Amino acid sequence: DVLEALKAVRVVVGGSAPTSPATRSSPLRKPVVGGNWKCNPATASSLPELVKNFEGCSAHLQSCDVYVCPSNLHVALVKDSFAPGISVAPQNC
């Protein structure tokens, strides 16, 4: 579940991160949450249902970057369907 992954990132980001001598003076990088759709969906008519899984992600964009990687066939069909700040890239099949 996308929102569960984002909540997990918030816990990690909000907690104290371990530091090593090599990274103490440098700021922590912003975490990335992303995933691909493998061979989903079976039909283009199911795309809105997958896109709907990302509703609510906007509230977490200050804590992490969110990437959605649909199959190459579906990128053009969904690239404008996500909230601003959610990045779309083709998956590497």
Short mmCIF file of C-alpha atoms in Angstrom, two decimals:
data_model
loop_
_atom_site.label_atom_id
_atom_site.label_comp_id
_atom_site.label_asym_id
_atom_site.label_seq_id
_atom_site.Cartn_x
_atom_site.Cartn_y
_atom_site.Cartn_z
CA ASP A 1 0.00 0.00 0.00
CA VAL A 2 1.42 3.36 -1.05
CA LEU A 3 0.29 5.30 2.00
CA GLU A 4 1.74 2.69 4.36
CA ALA A 5 5.11 3.02 2.62
CA LEU A 6 4.96 6.79 2.98
CA LYS A 7 4.12 6.51 6.67
CA ALA A 8 7.15 4.25 7.13
CA VAL A 9 9.36 6.86 5.46
CA ARG A 10 7.97 9.53 7.76
CA VAL A 11 8.94 7.45 10.79
CA VAL A 12 12.47 6.98 9.51
CA VAL A 13 12.85 10.63 8.54
CA GLY A 14 11.30 11.89 11.75
CA GLY A 15 13.46 9.70 13.98
CA SER A 16 17.11 10.14 14.70
CA ALA A 17 19.22 8.73 11.92
CA PRO A 18 22.46 6.97 12.76
CA THR A 19 25.50 8.94 11.74
CA SER A 20 28.97 7.86 10.82
CA PRO A 21 32.07 10.04 10.74
CA ALA A 22 31.80 10.23 6.95
CA THR A 23 28.24 11.59 6.95
CA ARG A 24 27.94 13.62 10.16
CA SER A 25 28.67 16.94 8.50
CA SER A 26 26.47 16.32 5.46
CA PRO A 27 22.68 16.66 5.52
CA LEU A 28 20.52 13.59 5.11
CA ARG A 29 19.18 13.04 1.62
CA LYS A 30 15.45 13.13 1.02
CA PRO A 31 14.12 9.54 0.85
CA VAL A 32 12.54 8.24 -2.35
CA VAL A 33 9.43 6.08 -2.46
CA GLY A 34 8.72 4.54 -5.83
CA GLY A 35 7.40 1.50 -7.49
CA ASN A 36 6.55 0.00 -10.81
CA TRP A 37 3.36 -1.67 -11.93
CA LYS A 38 4.99 -4.77 -13.44
CA CYS A 39 2.39 -6.03 -15.93
CA ASN A 40 -0.55 -4.26 -14.31
CA PRO A 41 -3.18 -3.37 -15.25
CA ALA A 42 -4.53 -5.99 -17.59
CA THR A 43 -6.70 -3.37 -19.33
CA ALA A 44 -6.44 0.40 -19.76
CA SER A 45 -9.87 0.75 -18.17
CA SER A 46 -8.27 -0.32 -14.86
CA LEU A 47 -5.77 2.57 -14.84
CA PRO A 48 -7.93 4.95 -12.76
CA GLU A 49 -8.08 2.34 -10.00
CA LEU A 50 -4.27 2.12 -9.82
CA VAL A 51 -3.90 5.90 -9.95
CA LYS A 52 -6.37 6.23 -7.07
CA ASN A 53 -3.88 4.39 -4.81
CA PHE A 54 -1.74 7.53 -4.83
CA GLU A 55 -4.42 9.85 -3.48
CA GLY A 56 -3.22 11.24 -0.20
CA CYS A 57 0.46 11.12 -1.13
CA SER A 58 0.64 14.89 -1.53
CA ALA A 59 0.65 15.32 2.24
CA HIS A 60 3.96 13.41 2.39
CA LEU A 61 5.89 15.13 -0.40
CA GLN A 62 7.77 17.34 2.07
CA SER A 63 9.25 14.20 3.65
CA CYS A 64 10.04 12.16 0.54
CA ASP A 65 10.01 12.09 -3.24
CA VAL A 66 7.34 9.86 -4.79
CA TYR A 67 7.85 8.16 -8.14
CA VAL A 68 5.33 6.06 -10.06
CA CYS A 69 6.71 3.85 -12.81
CA PRO A 70 3.93 2.43 -14.97
CA SER A 71 4.62 0.14 -17.88
CA ASN A 72 5.82 1.85 -21.04
CA LEU A 73 2.42 1.30 -22.63
CA HIS A 74 0.64 3.22 -19.89
CA VAL A 75 2.93 6.21 -19.23
CA ALA A 76 1.24 8.49 -21.74
CA LEU A 77 -2.20 7.49 -20.46
CA VAL A 78 -1.53 8.35 -16.80
CA LYS A 79 1.27 10.93 -16.73
CA ASP A 80 -1.14 13.80 -16.05
CA SER A 81 -3.36 11.86 -13.62
CA PHE A 82 -1.29 12.26 -10.47
CA ALA A 83 -1.18 15.13 -8.00
CA PRO A 84 1.52 17.76 -8.55
CA GLY A 85 4.82 16.61 -7.09
CA ILE A 86 4.34 12.93 -7.84
CA SER A 87 6.80 12.03 -10.58
CA VAL A 88 6.04 9.59 -13.38
CA ALA A 89 8.71 7.62 -15.25
CA PRO A 90 8.57 4.50 -17.41
CA GLN A 91 9.60 1.29 -15.73
CA ASN A 92 12.54 -0.64 -17.05
CA CYS A 93 11.08 -3.90 -18.33
#
